Short mmCIF file of C-alpha atoms in Angstrom, two decimals:
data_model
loop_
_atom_site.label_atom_id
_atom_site.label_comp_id
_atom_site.label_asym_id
_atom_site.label_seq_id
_atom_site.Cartn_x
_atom_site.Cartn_y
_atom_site.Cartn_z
CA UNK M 17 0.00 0.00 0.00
CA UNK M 18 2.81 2.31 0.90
CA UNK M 19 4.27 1.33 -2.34
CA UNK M 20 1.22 2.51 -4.29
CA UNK M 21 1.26 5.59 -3.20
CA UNK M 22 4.78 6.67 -3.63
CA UNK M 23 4.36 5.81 -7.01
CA UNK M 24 1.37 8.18 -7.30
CA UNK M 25 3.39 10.71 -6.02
CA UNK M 26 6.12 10.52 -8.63
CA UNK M 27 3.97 10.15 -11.11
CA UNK M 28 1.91 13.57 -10.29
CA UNK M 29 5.27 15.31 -9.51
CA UNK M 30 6.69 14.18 -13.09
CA UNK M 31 2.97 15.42 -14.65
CA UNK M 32 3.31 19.03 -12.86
CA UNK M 33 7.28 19.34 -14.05
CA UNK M 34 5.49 17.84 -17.72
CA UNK M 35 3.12 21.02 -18.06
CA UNK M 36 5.19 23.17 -16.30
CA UNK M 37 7.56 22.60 -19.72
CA UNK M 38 4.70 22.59 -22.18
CA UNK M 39 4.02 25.82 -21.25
CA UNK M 40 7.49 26.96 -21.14
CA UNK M 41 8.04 25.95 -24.39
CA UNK M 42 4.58 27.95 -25.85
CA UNK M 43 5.42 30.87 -24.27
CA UNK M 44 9.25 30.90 -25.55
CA UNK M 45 7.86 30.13 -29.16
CA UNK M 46 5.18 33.04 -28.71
CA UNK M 47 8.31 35.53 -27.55
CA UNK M 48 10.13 33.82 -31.06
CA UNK M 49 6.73 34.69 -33.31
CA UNK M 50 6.84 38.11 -31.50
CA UNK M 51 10.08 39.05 -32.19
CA UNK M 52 10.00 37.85 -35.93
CA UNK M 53 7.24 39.81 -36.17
CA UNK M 54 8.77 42.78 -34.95
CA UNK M 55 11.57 42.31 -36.77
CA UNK M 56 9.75 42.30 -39.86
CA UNK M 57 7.35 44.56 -39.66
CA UNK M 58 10.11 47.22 -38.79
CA UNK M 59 10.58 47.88 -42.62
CA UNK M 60 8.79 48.66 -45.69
CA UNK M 61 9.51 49.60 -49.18
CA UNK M 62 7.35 52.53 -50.91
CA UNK M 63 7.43 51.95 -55.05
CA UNK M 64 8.79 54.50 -57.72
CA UNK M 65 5.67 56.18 -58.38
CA UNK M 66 3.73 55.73 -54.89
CA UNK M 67 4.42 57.95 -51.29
CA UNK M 68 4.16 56.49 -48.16
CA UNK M 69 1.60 58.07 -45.51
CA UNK M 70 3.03 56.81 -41.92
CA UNK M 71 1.15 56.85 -39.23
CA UNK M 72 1.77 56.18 -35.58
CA UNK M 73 -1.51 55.15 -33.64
CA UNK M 74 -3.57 56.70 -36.05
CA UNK M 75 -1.82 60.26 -36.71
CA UNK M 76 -0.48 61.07 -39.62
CA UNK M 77 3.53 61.81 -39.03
CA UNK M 78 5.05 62.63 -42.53
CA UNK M 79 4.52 61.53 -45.87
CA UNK M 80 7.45 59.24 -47.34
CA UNK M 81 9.54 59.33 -50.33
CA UNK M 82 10.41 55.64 -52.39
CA UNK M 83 12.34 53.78 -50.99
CA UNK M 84 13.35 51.42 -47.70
CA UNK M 85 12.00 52.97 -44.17
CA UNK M 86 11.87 51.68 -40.83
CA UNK M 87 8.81 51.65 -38.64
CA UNK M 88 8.07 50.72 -34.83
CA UNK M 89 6.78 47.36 -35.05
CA UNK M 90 3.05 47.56 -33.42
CA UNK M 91 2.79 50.97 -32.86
CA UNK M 92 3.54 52.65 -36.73
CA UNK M 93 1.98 51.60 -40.22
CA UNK M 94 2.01 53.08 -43.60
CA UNK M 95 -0.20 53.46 -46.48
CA UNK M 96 0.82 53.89 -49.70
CA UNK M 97 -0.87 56.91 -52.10
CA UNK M 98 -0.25 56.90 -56.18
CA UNK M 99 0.80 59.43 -58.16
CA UNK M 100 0.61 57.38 -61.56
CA UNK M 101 -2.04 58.52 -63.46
CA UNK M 102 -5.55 56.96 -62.74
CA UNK M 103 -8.86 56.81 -64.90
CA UNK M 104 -12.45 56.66 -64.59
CA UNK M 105 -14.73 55.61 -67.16
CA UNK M 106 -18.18 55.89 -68.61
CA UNK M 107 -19.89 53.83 -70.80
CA UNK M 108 -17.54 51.10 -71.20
CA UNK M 109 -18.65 48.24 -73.72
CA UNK M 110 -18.08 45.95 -71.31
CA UNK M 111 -19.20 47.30 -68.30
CA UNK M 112 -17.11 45.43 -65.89
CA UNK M 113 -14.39 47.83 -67.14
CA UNK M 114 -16.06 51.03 -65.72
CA UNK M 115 -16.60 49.69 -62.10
CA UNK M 116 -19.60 51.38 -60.61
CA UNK M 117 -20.40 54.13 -63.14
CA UNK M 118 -23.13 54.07 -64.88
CA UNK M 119 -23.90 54.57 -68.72
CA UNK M 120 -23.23 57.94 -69.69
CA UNK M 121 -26.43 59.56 -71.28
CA UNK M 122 -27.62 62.89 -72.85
CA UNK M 123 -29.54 65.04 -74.73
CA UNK M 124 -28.40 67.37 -77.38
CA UNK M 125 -30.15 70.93 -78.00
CA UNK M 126 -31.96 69.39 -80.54
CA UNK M 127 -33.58 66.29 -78.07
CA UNK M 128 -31.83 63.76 -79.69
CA UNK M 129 -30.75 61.50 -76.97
CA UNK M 130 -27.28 59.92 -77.17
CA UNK M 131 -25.14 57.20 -75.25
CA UNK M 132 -21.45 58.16 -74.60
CA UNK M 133 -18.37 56.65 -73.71
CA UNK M 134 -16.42 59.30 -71.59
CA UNK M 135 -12.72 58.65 -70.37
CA UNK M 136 -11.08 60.94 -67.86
CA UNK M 137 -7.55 60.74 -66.70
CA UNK M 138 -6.57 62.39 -63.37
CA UNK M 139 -3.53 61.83 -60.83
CA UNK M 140 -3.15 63.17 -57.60
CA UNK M 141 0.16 65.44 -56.86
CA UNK M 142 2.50 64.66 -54.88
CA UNK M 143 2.37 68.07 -52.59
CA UNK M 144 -1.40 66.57 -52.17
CA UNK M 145 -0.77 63.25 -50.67
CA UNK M 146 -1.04 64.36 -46.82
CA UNK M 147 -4.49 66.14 -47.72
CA UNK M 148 -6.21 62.94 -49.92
CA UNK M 149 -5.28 60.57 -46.72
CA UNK M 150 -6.59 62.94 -44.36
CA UNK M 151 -10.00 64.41 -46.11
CA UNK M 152 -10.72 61.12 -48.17
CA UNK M 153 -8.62 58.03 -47.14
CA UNK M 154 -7.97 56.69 -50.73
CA UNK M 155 -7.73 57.91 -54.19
CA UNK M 156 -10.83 55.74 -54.94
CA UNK M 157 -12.84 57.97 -52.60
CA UNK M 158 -11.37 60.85 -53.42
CA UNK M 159 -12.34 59.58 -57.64
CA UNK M 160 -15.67 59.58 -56.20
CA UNK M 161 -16.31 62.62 -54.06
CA UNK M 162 -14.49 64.84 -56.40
CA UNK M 163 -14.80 63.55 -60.39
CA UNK M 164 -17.71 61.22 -60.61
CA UNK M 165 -20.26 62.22 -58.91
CA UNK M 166 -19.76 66.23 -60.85
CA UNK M 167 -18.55 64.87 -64.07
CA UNK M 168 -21.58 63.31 -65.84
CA UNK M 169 -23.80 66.68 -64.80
CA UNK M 170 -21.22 68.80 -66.78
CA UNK M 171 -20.52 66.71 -69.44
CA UNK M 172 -24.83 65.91 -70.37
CA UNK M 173 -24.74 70.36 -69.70
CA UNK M 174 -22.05 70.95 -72.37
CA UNK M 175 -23.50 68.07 -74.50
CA UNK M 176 -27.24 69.91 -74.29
CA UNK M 177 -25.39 73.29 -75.73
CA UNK M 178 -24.65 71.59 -79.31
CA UNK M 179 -27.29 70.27 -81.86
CA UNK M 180 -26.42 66.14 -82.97
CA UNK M 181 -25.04 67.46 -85.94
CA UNK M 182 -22.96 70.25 -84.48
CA UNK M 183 -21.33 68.17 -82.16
CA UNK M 184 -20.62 65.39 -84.62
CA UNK M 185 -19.07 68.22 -86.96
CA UNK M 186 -17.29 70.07 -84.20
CA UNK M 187 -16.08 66.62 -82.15
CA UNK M 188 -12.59 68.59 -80.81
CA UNK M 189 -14.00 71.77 -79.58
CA UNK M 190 -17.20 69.53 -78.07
CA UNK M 191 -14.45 67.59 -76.44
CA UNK M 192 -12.35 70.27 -75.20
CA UNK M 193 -15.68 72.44 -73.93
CA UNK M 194 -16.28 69.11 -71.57
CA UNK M 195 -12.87 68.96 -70.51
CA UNK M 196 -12.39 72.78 -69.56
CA UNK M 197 -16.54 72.09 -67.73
CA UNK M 198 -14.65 69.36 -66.09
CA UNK M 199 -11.86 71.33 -64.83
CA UNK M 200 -13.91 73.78 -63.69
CA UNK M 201 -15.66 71.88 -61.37
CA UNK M 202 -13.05 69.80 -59.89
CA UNK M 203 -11.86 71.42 -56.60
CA UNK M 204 -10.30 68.89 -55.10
CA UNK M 205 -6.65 67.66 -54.18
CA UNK M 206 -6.24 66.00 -57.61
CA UNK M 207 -5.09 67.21 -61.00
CA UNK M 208 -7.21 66.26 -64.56
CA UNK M 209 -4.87 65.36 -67.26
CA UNK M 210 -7.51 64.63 -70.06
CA UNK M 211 -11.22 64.04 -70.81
CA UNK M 212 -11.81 62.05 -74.06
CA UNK M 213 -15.36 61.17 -75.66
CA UNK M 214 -14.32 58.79 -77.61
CA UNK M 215 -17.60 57.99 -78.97
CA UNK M 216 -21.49 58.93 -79.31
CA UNK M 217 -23.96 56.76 -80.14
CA UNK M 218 -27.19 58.25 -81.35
CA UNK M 219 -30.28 56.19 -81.69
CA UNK M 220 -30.79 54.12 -84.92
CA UNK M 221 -33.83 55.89 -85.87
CA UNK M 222 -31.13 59.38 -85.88
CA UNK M 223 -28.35 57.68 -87.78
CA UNK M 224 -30.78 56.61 -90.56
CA UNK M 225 -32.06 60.10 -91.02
CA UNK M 226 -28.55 61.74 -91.02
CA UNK M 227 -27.68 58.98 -93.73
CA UNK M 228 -30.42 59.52 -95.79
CA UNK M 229 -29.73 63.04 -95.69
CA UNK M 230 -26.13 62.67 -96.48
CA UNK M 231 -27.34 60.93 -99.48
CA UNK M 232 -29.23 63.55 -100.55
CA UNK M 233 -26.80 65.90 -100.25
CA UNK M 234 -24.12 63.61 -102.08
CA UNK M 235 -26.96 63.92 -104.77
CA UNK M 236 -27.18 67.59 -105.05
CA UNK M 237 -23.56 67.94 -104.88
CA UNK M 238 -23.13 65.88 -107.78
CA UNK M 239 -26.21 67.56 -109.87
CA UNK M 240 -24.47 70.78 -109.08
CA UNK M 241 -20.89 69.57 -110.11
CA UNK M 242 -22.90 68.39 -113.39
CA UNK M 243 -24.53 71.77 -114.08
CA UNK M 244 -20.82 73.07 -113.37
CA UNK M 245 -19.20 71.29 -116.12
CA UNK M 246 -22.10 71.85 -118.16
CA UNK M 247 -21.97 75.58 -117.44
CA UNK M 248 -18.05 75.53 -118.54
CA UNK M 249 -19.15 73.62 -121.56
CA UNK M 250 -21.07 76.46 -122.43
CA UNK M 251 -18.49 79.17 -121.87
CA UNK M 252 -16.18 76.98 -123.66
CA UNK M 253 -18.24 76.45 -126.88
CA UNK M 254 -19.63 80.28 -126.90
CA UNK M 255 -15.52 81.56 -126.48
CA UNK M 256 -15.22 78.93 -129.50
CA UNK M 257 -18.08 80.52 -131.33
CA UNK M 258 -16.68 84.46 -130.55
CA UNK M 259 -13.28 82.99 -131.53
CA UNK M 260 -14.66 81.51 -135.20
CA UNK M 261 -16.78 85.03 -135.40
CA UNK M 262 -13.77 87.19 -134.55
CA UNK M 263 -11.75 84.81 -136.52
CA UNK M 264 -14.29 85.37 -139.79
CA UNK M 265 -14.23 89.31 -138.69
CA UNK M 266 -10.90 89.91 -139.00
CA UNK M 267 -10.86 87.85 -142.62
CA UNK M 268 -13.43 90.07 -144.48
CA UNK M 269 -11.89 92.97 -142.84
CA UNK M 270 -8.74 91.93 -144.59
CA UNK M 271 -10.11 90.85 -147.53
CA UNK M 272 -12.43 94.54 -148.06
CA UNK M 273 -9.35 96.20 -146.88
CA UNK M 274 -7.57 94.96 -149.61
CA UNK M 275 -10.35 95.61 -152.38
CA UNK M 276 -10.22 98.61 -150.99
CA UNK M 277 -6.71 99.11 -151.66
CA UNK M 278 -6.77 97.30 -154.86
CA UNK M 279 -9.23 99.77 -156.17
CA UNK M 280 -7.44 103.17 -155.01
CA UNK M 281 -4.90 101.16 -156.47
CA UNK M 282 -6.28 100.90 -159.99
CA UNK M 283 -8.41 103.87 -159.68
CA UNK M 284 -5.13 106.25 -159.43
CA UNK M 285 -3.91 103.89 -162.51
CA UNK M 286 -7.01 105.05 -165.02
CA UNK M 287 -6.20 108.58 -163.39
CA UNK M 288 -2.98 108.82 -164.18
CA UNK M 289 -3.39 107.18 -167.81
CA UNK M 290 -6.39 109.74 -168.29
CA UNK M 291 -3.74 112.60 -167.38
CA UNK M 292 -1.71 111.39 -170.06
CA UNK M 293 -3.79 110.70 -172.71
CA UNK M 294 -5.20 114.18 -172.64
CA UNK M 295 -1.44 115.23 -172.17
CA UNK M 296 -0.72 113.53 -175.20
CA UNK M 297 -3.37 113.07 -177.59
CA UNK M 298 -0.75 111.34 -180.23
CA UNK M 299 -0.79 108.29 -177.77
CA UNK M 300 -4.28 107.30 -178.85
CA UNK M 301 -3.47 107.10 -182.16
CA UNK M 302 -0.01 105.28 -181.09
CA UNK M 303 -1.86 102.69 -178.93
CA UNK M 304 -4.25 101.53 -181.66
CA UNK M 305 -1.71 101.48 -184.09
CA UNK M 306 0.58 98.95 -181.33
CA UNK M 307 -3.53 97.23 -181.81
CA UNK M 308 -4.07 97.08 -185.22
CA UNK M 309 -3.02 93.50 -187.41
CA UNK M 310 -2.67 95.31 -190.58
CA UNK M 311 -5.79 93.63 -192.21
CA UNK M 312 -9.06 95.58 -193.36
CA UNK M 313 -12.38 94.07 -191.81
CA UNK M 314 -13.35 91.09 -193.88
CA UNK M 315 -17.11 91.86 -193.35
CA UNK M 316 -18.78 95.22 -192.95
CA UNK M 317 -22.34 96.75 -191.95
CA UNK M 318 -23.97 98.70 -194.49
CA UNK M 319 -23.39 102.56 -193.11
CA UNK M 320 -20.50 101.57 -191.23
CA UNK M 321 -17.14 103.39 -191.55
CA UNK M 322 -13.92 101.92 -192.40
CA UNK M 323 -11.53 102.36 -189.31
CA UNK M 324 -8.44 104.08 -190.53
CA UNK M 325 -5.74 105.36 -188.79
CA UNK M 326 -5.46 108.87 -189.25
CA UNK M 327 -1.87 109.06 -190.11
CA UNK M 328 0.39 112.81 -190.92
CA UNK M 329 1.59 114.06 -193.82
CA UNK M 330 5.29 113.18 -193.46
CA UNK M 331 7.19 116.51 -193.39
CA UNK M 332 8.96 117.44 -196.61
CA UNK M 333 12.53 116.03 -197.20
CA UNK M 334 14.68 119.24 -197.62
CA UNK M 335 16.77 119.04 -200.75
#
C-alpha cells in the first residue's frame, strides 16, 4: 500500500514538471513569433511612383519618399498613395471595365438623346498626398467625391449646348468644352490630365435620317458639279463661237481692206493714164496702131465706116 502511493506521487510530480515545460516551451515560441514579427514589420519599401503616408496610432507623421524605411513594429503603419495617373470611365462596352459608373447619357439641344463613352484621366500630386489621406482616405474615394459624382452633370450640360449634328461636326471643340466644364468643377486635391469622348452613339432611328440626308446631299452635290461642267461647256463652246466670229471678222476685214486698196490702187492707174492721154493726144493714135493686125475688116455693116488710122503728112525732105 505504501508502495502505491509513492508511485502516485512521482507520477503527479513528473505530470506538474510535464506542463510546467509545455508551457514553457509555448510561451518561448510566442516571444520567437513576437520578435520575428517585430523584426519584420520594422521595414517597408514605398514603389517608384507611390508615397508612403506613416502613421503612428492613427496620426499622420510625414509623408514618405520611395524607398526602404523603418517603422516601430506595433505601434507605426504606412499606407501607400499613387501618383501614376488613374482613370475613370463611362460607358464602357463591357461594363465590368467602368466599375460602378453608370452609362453615360444625354440630350443634345436638338432632343436627340445619345449614349457616350467618356474617359477621364486624373492623378493626384504629390504636394497633395497628406491632404487625400486625411479628407478622403484613398484615391478611390477621393475619384468619387471629387470627379464622378460632378462629371456626368457637366458633361450631359455641355452636350445639351450643341445640336447632334454640331457636335458630330465640331467633335474637338465639343471635347475640349467638356474637358475645360470638367476642370472647372473639380476642386479637389487632384489634378485632370484629359477628358476624351471617344464615342457617341445616337439612336438608330437618328443615324438613318442623317444617312439619308447625307445621301441627298451627295446627290445635289453631284447635280451641281454636273450643271458646273455643263456651265463651262457652255463658256467653252460660246468663247469657240466668238473665236470663229472674230476669226471670220478679221478675214473680211482683210479681204475689203484689200479691195479697198486694190481699187485706189487701180483707180489712181485710169487717173494717171487719163492725165496722159489728154497730155498727149498722139498716144491714142499710137496705142491703136501697137492694136491694129494690118488687115481691113473682112465683113462690114452697111453705113459703117472703115476704121483708118489717121496718119500725118510726113514733113517734106529738104533738098
Amino acid at each position: 500500500m505504501t508502495d502505491m502511493q509513492g508511485n502516485s506521487n512521482r507520477a503527479q510530480q513528473h505530470g506538474a514538471v510535464g506542463s510546467r515545460s509545455i508551457g514553457s516551451g509555448i510561451v518561448a515560441l510566442a516571444m520567437v513569433l513576437a520578435l520575428v514579427g517585430a523584426v519584420m514589420g520594422s521595414w517597408y519599401t514605398i514603389d517608384q511612383g507611390d508615397r508612403g503616408v506613416l502613421l503612428t496610432n492613427g496620426a499622420l507623421s510625414s509623408v514618405v519618399d520611395p524607398g526602404l524605411h523603418f517603422k516601430l513594429p506595433w505601434l507605426q503603419r504606412v499606407e501607400k498613395i499613387s501618383l501614376r495617373q488613374q482613370v475613370l470611365k463611362w460607358g464602357c462596352e463591357n461594363q465590368s471595365d467602368c466599375g460602378n459608373l453608370p452609362a453615360m447619357q444625354a440630350y443634345s439641344r436638338d432632343q436627340q438623346p445619345a449614349d457616350m463613352r467618356v474617359t477621364v484621366n486624373f492623378h493626384v500630386p504629390e504636394a497633395e498626398v497628406s491632404n487625400v489621406y486625411t479628407n478622403y482616405g484613398s484615391i478611390e474615394a477621393l475619384a468619387d467625391r471629387v470627379i464622378a459624382r460632378k462629371a456626368p452633370q457637366e458633361i450631359k450640360t455641355v452636350f445639351g449646348q450643341y445640336d447632334a449634328v454640331s457636335v458630330i461636326q465640331n467633335r474637338a471643340k465639343f471635347n475640349k468644352d467638356v474637358a475645360d466644364a470638367i476642370s472647372s468643377v473639380t476642386d479637389g486635391p487632384v489634378m485632370i490630365d484629359s477628358v476624351q469622348v471617344e464615342n457617341i452613339d445616337f439612336s438608330d432611328a437618328y443615324e438613318q435620317a442623317v444617312e439619308a440626308r447625307m445621301t441627298a446631299q451627295v446627290e445635289v452635290q453631284k447635280q451641281e458639279q454636273n450643271l458646273q461642267q455643263e456651265r463651262i461647256k457652255a463658256d467653252i463652246a460660246v468663247t469657240q463661237a466668238k473665236g470663229r466670229a472674230d476669226s471670220v471678222k478679221a478675214e473680211a476685214e482683210a479681204s475689203a481692206y484689200k479691195t479697198r486698196i486694190e481699187g485706189e490702187a487701180t483707180a489712181e492707174a485710169i487717173k494717171a493714164r487719163a492725165a496722159a492721154l489728154a497730155n498727149n493726144p498722139l498716144l491714142v493714135e499710137l496705142t491703136k496702131a501697137e492694136k491694129w493686125d494690118g488687115q481691113l475688116p473682112k465683113s462690114m455693116i452697111p453705113g459703117s465706116t472703115v476704121p483708118f488710122l489717121e496718119l500725118s503728112t510726113p514733113a517734106p525732105v529738104a533738098n
